[in-house]
PDB file of C-alpha atoms in Angstrom:
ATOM      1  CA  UNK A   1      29.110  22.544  48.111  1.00  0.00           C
ATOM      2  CA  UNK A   2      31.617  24.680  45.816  1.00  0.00           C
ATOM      3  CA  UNK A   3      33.367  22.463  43.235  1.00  0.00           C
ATOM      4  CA  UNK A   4      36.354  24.094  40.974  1.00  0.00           C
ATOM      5  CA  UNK A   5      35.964  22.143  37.465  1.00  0.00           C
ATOM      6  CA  UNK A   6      38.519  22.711  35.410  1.00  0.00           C
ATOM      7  CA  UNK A   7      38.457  21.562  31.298  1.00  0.00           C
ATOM      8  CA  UNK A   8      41.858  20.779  29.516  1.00  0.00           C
ATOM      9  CA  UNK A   9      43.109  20.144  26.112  1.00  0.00           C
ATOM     10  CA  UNK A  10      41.567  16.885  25.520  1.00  0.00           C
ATOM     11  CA  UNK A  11      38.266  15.631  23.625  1.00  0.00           C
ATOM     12  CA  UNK A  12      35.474  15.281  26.152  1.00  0.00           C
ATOM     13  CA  UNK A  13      33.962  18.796  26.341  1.00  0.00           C
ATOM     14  CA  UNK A  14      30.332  17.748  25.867  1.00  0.00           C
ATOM     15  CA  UNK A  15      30.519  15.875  29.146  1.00  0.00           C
ATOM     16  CA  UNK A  16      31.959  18.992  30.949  1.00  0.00           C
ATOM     17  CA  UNK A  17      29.157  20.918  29.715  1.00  0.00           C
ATOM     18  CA  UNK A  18      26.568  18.091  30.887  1.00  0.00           C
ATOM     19  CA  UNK A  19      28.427  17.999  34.126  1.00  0.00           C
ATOM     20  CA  UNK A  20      27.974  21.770  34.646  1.00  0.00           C
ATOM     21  CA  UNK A  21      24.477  21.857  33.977  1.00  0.00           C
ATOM     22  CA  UNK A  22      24.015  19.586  36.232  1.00  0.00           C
ATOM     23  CA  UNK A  23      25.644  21.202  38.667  1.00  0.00           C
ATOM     24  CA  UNK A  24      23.689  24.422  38.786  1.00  0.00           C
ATOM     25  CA  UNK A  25      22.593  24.079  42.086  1.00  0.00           C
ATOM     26  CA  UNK A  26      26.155  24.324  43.619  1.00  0.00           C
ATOM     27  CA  UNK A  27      28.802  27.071  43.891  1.00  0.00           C
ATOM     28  CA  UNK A  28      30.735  26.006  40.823  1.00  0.00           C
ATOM     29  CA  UNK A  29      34.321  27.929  40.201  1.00  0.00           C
ATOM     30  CA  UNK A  30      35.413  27.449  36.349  1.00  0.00           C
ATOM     31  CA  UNK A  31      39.141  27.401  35.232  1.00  0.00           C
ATOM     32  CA  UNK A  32      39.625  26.399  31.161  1.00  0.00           C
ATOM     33  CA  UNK A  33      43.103  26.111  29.445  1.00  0.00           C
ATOM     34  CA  UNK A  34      43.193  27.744  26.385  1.00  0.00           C
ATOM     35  CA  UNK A  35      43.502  24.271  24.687  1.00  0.00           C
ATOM     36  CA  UNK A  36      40.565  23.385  26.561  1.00  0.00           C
ATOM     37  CA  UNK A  37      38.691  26.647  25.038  1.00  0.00           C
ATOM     38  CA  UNK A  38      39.425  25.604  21.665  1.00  0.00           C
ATOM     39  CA  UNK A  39      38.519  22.131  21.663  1.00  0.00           C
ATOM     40  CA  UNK A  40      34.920  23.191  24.079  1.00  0.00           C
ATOM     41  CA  UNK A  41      34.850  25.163  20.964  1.00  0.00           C
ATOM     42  CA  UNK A  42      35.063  22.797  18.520  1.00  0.00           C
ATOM     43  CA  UNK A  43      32.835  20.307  20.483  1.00  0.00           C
ATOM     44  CA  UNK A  44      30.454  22.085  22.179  1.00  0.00           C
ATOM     45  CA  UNK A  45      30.056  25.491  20.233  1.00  0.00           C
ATOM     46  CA  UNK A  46      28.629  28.359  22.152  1.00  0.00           C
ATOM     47  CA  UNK A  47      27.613  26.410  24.586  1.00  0.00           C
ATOM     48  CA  UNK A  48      26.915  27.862  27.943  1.00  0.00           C
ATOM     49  CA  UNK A  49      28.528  27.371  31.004  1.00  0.00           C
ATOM     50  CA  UNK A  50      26.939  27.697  33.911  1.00  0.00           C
ATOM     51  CA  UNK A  51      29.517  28.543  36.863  1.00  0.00           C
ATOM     52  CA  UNK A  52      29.277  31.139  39.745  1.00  0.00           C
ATOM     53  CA  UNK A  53      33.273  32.354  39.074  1.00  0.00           C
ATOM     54  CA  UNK A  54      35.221  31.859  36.145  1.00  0.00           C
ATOM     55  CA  UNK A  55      39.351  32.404  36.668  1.00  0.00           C
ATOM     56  CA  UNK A  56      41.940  32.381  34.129  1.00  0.00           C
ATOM     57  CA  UNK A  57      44.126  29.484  34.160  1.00  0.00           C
ATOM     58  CA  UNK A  58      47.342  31.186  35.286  1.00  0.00           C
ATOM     59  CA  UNK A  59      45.486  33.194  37.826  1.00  0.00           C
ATOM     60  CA  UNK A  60      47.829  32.178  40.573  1.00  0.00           C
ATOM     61  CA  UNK A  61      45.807  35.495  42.390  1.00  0.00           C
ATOM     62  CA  UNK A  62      42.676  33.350  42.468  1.00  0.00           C
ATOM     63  CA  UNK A  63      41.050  31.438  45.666  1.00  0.00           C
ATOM     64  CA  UNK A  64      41.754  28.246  43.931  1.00  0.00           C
ATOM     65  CA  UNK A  65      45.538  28.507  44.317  1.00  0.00           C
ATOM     66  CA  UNK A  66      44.822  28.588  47.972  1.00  0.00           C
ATOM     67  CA  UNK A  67      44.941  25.657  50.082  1.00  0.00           C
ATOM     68  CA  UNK A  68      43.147  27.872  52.644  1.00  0.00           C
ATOM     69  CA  UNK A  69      40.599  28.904  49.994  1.00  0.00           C
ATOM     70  CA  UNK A  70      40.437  25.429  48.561  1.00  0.00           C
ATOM     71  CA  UNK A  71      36.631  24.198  47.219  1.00  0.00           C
ATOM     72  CA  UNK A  72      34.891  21.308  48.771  1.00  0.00           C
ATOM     73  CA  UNK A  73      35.652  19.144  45.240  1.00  0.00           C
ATOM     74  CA  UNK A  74      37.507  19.639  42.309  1.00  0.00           C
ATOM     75  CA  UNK A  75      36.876  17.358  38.679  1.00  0.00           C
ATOM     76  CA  UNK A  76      38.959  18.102  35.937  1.00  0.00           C
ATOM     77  CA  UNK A  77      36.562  16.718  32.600  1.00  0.00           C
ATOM     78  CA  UNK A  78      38.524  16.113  30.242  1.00  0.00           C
ATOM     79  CA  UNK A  79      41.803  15.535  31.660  1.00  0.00           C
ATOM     80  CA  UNK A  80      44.452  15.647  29.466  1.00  0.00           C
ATOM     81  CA  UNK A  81      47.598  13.708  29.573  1.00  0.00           C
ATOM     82  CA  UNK A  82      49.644  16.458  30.112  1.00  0.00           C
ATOM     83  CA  UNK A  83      47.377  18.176  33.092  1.00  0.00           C
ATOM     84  CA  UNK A  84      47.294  14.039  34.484  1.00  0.00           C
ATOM     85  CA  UNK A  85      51.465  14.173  34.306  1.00  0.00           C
ATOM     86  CA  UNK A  86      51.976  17.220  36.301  1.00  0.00           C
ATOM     87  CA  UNK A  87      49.389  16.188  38.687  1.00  0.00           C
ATOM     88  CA  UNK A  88      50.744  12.997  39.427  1.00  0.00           C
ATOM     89  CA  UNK A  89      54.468  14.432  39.766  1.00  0.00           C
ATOM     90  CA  UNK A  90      53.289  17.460  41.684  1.00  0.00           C
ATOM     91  CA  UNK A  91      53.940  20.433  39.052  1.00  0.00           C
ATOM     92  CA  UNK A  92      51.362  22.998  39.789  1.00  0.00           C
ATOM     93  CA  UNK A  93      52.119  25.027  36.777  1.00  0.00           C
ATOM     94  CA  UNK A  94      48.903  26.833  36.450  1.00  0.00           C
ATOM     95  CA  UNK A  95      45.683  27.496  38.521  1.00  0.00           C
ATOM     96  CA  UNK A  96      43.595  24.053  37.475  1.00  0.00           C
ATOM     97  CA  UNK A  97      47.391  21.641  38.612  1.00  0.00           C
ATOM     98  CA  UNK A  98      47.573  24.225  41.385  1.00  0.00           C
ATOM     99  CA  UNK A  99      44.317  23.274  42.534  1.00  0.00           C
ATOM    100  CA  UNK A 100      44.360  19.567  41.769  1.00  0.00           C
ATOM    101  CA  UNK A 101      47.629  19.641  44.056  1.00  0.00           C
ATOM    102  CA  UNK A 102      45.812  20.899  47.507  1.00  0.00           C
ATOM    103  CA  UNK A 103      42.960  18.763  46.678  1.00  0.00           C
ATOM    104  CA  UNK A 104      45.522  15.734  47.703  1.00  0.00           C
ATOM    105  CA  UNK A 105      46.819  17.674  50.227  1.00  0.00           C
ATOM    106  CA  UNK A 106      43.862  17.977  52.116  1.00  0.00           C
ATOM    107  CA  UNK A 107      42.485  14.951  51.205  1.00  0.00           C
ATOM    108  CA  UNK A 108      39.445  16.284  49.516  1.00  0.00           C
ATOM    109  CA  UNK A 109      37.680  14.393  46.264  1.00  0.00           C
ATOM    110  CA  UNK A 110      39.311  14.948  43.025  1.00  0.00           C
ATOM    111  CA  UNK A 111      37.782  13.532  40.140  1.00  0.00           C
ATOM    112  CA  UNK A 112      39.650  13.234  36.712  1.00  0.00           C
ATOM    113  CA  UNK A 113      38.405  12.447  33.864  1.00  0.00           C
ATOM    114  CA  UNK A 114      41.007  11.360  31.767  1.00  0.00           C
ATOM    115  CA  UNK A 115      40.335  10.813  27.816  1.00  0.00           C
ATOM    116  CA  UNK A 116      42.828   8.737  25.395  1.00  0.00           C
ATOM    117  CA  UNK A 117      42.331   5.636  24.589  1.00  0.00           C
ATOM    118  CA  UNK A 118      44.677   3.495  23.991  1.00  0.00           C
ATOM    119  CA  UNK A 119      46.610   4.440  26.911  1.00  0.00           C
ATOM    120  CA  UNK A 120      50.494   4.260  26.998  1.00  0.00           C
ATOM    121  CA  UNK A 121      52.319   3.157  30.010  1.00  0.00           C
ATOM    122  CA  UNK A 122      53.493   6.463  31.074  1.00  0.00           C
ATOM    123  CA  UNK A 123      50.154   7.325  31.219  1.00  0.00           C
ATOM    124  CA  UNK A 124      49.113   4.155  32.758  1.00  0.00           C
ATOM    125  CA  UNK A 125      51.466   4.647  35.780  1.00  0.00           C
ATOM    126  CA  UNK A 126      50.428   8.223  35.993  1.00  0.00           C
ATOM    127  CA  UNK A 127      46.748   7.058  36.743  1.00  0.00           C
ATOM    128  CA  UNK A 128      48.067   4.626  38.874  1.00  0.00           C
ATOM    129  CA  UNK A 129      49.700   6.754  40.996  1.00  0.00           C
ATOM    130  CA  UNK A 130      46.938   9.384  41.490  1.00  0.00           C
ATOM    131  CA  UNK A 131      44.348   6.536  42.120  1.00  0.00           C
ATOM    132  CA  UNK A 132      47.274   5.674  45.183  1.00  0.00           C
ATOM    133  CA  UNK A 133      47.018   9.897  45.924  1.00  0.00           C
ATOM    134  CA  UNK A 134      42.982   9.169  46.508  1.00  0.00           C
ATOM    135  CA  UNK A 135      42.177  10.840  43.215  1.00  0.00           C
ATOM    136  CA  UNK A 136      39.479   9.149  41.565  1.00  0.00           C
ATOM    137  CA  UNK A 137      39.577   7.673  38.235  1.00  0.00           C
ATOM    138  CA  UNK A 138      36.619   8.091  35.594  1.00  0.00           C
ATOM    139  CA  UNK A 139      37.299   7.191  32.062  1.00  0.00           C
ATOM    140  CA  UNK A 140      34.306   8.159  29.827  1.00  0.00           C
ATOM    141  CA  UNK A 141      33.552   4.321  29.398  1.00  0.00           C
ATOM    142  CA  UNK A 142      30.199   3.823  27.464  1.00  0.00           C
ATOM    143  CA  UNK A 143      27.960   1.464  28.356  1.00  0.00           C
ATOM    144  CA  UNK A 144      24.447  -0.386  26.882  1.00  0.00           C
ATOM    145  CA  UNK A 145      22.218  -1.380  29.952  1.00  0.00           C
ATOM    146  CA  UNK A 146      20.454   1.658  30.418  1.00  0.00           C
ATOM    147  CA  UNK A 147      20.034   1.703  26.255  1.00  0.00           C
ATOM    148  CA  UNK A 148      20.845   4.904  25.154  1.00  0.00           C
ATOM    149  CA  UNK A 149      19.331   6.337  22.528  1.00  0.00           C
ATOM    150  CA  UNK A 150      21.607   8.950  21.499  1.00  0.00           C
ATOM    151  CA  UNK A 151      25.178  10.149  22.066  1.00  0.00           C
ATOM    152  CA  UNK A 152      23.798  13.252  24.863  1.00  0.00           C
ATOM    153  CA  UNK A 153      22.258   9.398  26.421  1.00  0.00           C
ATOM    154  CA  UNK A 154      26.357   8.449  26.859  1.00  0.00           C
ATOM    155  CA  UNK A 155      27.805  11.840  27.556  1.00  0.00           C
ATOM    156  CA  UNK A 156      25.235  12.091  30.473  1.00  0.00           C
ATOM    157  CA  UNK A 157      26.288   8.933  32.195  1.00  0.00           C
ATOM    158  CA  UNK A 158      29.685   9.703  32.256  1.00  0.00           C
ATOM    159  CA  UNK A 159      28.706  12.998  33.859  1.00  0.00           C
ATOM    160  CA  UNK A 160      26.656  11.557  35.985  1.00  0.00           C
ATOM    161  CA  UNK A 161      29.185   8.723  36.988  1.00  0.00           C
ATOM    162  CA  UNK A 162      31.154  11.986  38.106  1.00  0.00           C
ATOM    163  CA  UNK A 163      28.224  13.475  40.123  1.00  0.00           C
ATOM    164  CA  UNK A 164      28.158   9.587  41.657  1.00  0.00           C
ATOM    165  CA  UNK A 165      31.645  10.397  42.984  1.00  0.00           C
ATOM    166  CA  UNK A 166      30.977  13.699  44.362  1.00  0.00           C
ATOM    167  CA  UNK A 167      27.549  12.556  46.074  1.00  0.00           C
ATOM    168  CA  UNK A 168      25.641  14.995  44.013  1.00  0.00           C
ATOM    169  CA  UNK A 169      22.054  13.540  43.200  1.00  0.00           C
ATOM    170  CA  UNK A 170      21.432  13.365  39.798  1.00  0.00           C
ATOM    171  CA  UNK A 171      18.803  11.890  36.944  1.00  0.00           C
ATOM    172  CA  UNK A 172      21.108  11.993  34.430  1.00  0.00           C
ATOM    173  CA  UNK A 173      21.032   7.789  33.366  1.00  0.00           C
ATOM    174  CA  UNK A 174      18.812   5.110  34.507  1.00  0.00           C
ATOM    175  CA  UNK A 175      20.885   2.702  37.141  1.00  0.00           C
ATOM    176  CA  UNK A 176      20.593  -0.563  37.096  1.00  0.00           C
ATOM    177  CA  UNK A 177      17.750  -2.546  37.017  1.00  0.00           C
ATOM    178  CA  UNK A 178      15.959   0.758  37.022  1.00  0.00           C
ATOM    179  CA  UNK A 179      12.896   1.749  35.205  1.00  0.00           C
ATOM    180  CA  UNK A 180      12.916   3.860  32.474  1.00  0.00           C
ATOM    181  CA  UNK A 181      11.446   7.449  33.577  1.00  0.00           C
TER     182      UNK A 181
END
């Protein structure tokens, strides 16, 4: 399966970098805004990421821009407001909204992963309306049942809730009424 993932200029990076570890098994093609570099930065450090191409996010040149080159999946983790806006009113500005855009095209899975909290209503009906494109939603919700025992313990669920919605197998948390490994 080749999935773009694409990391924007919101806080969330740590769950990117769980996402693409995770992910090592599949043809992954990378696109970071430079926002997105800084706050990975920040965040994550020199973290490595594990993807089979790496494009620059204006690289209208690139497969990505491409419907007839587009990947099987795309997630965007973190999704910033401003990458959710132009999304949701079609502005492919750059290679990641570029990419986003022939994902609803074709109808293929797009997974955003949008982090603010609270949200306004702007951004609000901008969800809305991509949930009514067939994106789906994932806020980076945290949650107790599997007891986490650390913060990496909450950044891999809400990777792993990702991999749930691209039908990648994962071990990442312990589902519900699961035993602990």
């Amino acid at each position: 399966m080749h999935i773009a993932v694409a990391i924007t200029g919101a806080s969330g990076a740590p769950i990117a970098v769980s996402l693409l570890r995770a992910l090592s098994e599949h043809e992954v093609s990378l696109v970071v805004t430079p926002e997105g570099e800084r706050i990975l930065a920040l965040e994550a450090g020199e973290a490595d990421l594990p993807a089979a191409h790496r494009y620059h996010y204006a690289d209208f040149a690139s497969p990505l821009a491409s419907s007839s080159r587009a990947p099987d999946a795309m997630v965007i983790c973190p999704c910033s407001m401003r990458s959710l806006a132009a999304i949701a009113h079609g502005l492919s500005d750059n290679l990641i909204t570029r990419c986003a855009d022939s994902m609803l095209r074709l109808r293929r899975p797009l997974v955003l992963v949008p982090r603010e909290t609270p949200l306004s209503q702007p951004a609000l009906d901008n969800l809305r309306l991509l949930a009514s494109y067939g994106a789906q939603i994932v806020p980076p919700m945290l949650t107790y049942y599997f007891q986490p025992q650390s913060v990496q313990d909450l950044t891999d669920f809400a990777a792993g809730k990702v991999l749930d919605c691209l039908g990648v197998a994962h071990r990442l948390y312990r589902r519900w009424a699961e035993e602990q490994p």
